[in-house]
PDB file of C-alpha atoms in Angstrom:
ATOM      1  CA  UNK O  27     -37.097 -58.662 -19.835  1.00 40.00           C
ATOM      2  CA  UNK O  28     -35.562 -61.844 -18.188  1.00 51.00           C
ATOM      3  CA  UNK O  29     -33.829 -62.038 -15.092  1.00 59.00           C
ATOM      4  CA  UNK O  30     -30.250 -63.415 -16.042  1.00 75.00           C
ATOM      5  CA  UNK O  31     -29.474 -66.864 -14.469  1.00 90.00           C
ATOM      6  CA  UNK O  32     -27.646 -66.504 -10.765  1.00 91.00           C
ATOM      7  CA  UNK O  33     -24.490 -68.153 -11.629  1.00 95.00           C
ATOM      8  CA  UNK O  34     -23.428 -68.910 -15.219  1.00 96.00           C
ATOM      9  CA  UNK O  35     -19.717 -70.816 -16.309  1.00 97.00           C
ATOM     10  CA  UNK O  36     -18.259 -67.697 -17.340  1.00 97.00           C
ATOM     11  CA  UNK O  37     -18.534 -66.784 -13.737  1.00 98.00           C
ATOM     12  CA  UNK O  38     -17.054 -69.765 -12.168  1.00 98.00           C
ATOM     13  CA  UNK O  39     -13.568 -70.520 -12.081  1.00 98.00           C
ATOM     14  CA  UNK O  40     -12.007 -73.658 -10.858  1.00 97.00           C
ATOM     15  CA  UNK O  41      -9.075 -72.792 -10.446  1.00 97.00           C
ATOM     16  CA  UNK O  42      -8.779 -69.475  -9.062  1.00 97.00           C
ATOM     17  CA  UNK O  43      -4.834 -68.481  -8.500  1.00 94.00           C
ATOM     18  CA  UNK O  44      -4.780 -65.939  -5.804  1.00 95.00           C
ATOM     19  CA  UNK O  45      -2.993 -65.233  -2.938  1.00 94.00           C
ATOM     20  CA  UNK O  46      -5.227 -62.944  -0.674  1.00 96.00           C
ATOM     21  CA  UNK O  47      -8.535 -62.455  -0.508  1.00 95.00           C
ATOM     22  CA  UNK O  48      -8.037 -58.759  -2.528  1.00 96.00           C
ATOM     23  CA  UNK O  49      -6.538 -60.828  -5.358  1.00 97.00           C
ATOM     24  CA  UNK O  50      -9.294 -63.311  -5.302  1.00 97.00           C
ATOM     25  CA  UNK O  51     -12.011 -61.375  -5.387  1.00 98.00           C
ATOM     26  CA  UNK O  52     -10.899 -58.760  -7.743  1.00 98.00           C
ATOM     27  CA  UNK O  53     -10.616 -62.152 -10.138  1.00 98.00           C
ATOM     28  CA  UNK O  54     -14.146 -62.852  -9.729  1.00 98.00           C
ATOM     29  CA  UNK O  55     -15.285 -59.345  -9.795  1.00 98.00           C
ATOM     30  CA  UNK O  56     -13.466 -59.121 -13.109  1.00 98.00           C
ATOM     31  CA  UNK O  57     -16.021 -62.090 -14.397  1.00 98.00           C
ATOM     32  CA  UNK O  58     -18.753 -60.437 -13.442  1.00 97.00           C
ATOM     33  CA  UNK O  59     -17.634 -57.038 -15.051  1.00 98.00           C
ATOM     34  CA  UNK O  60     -16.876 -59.099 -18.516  1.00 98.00           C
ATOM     35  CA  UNK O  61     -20.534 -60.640 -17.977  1.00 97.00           C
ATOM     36  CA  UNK O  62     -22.184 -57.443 -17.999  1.00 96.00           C
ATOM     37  CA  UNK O  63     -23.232 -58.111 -13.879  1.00 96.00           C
ATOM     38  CA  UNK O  64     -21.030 -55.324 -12.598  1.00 97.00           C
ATOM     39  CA  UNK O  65     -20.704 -51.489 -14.602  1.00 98.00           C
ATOM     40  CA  UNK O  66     -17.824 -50.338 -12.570  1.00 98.00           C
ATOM     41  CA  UNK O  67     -14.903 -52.444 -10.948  1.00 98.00           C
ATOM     42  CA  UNK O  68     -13.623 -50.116  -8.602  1.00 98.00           C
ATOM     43  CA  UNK O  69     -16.791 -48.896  -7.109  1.00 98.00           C
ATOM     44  CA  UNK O  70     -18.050 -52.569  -6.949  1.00 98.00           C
ATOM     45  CA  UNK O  71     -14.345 -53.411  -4.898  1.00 98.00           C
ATOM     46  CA  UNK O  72     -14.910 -50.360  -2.493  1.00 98.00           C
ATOM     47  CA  UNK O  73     -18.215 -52.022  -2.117  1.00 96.00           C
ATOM     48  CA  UNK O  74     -17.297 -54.917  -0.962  1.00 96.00           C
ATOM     49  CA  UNK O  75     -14.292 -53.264   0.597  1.00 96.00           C
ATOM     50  CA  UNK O  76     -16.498 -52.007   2.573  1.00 95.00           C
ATOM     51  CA  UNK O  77     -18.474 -55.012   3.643  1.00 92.00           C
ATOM     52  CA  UNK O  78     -15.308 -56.826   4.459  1.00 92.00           C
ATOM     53  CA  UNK O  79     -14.166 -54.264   6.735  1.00 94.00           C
ATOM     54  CA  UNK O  80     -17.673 -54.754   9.064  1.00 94.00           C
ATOM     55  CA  UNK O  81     -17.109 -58.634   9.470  1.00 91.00           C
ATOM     56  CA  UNK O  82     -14.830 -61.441   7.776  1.00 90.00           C
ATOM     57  CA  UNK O  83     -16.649 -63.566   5.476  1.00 92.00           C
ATOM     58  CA  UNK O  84     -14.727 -67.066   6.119  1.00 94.00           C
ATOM     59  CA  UNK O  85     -17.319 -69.895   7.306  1.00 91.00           C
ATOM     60  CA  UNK O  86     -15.854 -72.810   8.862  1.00 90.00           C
ATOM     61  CA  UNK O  87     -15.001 -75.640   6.467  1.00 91.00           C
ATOM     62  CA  UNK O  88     -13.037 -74.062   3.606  1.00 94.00           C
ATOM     63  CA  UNK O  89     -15.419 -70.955   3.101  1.00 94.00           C
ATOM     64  CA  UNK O  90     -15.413 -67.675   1.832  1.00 95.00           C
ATOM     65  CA  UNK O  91     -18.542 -65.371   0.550  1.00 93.00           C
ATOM     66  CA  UNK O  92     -17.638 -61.966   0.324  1.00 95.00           C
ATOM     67  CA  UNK O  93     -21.115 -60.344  -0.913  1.00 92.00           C
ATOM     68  CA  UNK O  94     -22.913 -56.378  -1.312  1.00 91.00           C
ATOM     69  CA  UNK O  95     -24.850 -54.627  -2.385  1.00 91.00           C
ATOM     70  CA  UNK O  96     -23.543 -52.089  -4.977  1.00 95.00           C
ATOM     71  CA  UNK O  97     -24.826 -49.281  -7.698  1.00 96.00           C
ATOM     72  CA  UNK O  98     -22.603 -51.057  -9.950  1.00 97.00           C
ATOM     73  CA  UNK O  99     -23.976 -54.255 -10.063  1.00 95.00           C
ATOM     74  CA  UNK O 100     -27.094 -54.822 -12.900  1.00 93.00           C
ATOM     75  CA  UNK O 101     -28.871 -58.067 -11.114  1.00 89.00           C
ATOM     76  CA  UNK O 102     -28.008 -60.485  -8.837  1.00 89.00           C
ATOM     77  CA  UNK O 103     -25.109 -62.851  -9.490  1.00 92.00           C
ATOM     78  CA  UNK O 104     -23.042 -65.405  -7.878  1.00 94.00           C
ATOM     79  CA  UNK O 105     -19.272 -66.026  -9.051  1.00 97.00           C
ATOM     80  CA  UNK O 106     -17.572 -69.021  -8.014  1.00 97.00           C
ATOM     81  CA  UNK O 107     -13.772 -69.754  -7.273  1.00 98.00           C
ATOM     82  CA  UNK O 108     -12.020 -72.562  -6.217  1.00 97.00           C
ATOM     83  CA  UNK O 109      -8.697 -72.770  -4.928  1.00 97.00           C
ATOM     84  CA  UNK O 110      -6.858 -75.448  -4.201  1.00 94.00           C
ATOM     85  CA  UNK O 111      -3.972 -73.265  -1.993  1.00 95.00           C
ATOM     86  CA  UNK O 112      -7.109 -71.587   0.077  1.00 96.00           C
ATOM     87  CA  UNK O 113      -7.523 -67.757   0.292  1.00 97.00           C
ATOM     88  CA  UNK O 114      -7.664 -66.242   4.444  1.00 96.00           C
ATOM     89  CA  UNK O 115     -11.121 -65.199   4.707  1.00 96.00           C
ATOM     90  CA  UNK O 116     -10.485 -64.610   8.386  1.00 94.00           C
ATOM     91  CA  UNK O 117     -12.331 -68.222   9.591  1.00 93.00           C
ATOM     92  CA  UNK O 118     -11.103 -69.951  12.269  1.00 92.00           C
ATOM     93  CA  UNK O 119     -10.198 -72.784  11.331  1.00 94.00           C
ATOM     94  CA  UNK O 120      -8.227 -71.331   8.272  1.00 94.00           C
ATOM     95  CA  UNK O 121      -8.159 -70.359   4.603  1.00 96.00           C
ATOM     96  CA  UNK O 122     -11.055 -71.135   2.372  1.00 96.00           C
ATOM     97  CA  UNK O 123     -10.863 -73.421  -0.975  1.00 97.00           C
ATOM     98  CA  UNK O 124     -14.957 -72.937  -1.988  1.00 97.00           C
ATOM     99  CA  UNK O 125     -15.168 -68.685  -2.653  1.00 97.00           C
ATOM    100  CA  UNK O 126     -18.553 -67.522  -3.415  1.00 95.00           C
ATOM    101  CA  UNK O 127     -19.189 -63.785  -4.489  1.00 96.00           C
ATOM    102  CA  UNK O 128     -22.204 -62.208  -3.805  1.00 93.00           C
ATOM    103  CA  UNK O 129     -23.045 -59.225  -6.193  1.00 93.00           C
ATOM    104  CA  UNK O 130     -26.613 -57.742  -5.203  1.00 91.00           C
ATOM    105  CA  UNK O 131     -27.951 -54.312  -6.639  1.00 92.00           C
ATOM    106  CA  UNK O 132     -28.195 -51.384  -4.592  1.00 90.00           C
ATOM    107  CA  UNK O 133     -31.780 -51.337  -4.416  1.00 81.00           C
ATOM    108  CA  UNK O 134     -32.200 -55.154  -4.761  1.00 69.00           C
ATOM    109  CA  UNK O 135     -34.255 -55.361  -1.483  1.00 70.00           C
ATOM    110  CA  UNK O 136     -32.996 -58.866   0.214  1.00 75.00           C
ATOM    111  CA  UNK O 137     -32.582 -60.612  -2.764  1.00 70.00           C
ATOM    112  CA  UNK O 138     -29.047 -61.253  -2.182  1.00 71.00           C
ATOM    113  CA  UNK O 139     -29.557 -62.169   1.592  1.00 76.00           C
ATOM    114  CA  UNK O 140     -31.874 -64.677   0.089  1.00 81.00           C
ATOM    115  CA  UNK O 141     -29.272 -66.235  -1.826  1.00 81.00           C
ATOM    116  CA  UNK O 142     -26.588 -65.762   1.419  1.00 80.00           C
ATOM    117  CA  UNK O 143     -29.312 -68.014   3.527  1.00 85.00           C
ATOM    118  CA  UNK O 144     -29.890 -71.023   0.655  1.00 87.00           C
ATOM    119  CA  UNK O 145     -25.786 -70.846   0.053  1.00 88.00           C
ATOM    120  CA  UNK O 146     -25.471 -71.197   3.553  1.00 85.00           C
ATOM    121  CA  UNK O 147     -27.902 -73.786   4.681  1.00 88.00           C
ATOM    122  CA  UNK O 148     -26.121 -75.905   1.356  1.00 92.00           C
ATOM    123  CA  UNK O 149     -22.679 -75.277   2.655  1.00 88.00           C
ATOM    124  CA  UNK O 150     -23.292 -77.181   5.444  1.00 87.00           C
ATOM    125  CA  UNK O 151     -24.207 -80.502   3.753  1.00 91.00           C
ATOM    126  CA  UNK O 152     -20.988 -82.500   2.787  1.00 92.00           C
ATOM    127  CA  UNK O 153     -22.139 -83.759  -0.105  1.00 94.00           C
ATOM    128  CA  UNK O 154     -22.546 -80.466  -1.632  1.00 95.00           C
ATOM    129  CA  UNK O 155     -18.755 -79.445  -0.886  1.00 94.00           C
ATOM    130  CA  UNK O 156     -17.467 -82.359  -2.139  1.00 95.00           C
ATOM    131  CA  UNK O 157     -19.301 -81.480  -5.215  1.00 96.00           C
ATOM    132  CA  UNK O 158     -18.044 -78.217  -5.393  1.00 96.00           C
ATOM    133  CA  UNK O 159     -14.449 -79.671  -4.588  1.00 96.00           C
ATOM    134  CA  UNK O 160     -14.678 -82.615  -7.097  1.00 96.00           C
ATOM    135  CA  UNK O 161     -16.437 -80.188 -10.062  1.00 96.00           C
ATOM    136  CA  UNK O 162     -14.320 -80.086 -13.034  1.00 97.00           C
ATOM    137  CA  UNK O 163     -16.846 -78.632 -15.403  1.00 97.00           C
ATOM    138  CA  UNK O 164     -17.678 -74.932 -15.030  1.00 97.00           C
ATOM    139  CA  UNK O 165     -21.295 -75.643 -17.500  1.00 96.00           C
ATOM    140  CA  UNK O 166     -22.587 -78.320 -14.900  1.00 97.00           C
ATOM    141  CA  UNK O 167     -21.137 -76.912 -11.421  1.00 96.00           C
ATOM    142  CA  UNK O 168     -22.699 -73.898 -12.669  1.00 96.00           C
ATOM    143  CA  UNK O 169     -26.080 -75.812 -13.171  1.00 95.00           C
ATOM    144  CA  UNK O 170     -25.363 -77.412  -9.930  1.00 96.00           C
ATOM    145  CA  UNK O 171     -25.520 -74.584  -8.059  1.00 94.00           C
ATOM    146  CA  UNK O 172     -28.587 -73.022  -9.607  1.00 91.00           C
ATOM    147  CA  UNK O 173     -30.576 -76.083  -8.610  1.00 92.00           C
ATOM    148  CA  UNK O 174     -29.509 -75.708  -5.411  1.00 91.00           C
ATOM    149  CA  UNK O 175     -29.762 -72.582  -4.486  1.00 86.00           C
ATOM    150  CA  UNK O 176     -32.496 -71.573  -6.551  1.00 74.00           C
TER     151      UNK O 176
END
């Protein structure tokens, strides 16, 4: 059996309409439940309920990754959102545009803290947020990010 791909365009969405973080994540979560990634939505949200509650996930520059580890979730995904009001991730230098949600299994090891660390080290390059920013195709963003992080 083959792993499924990280991030496919069914789980991005460019322009994600939400006003709080709940909102926006439950959106993406949603994606990964129609994908077949995630079994059950509500214990996949208390999940990462859960993880919230420990430590906001806003970076600095526009960025939010709430991530977990959940029972629910079937193999290691990304989701993408991008929203062009910004979502309060609680970062400190404000709302994030570039959302990134991290769906790991429960016994997936540190796979998903694997894919936290390459996100993180390509957040930091400009050139890859603009990318993310300018994207207006979910197929190739989606690529885009696979290569990258990958």
């Amino acid at each position: 059996m083959t792993t499924p791909d990280l991030i496919t365009a069914d789980l991005v969405d460019l322009g994600l309409d939400a006003a709080d973080k709940q909102t926006a994540i439950r959106g993406l979560a949603q994606r990964l439940v129609d994908a077949g990634r995630v079994t059950d939505l509500d214990l996949f949200l208390k999940d990462v309920a859960a993880r919230e509650e420990q430590m906001a996930t806003g970076l600095e520059g526009g960025i939010g990754i709430p991530h977990c580890r959940s029972a629910a979730v079937t193999a290691p995904t990304l989701a993408f959102g991008r929203s062009d009001a910004g979502i309060d991730f609680g970062a400190p230098d404000g709302p994030a545009k570039l959302i990134f949600l991290i769906a790991a299994p429960e016994g997936g090891g540190s796979e998903h803290l694997k894919v936290l660390a390459a996100l993180a080290r390509r957040l930091v390059r400009a050139e890859f947020k603009q990318h993310l920013l300018d994207a207006t195709d979910a197929d190739a963003l989606a690529e885009y990010i696979r290569q990258e992080v990958a």
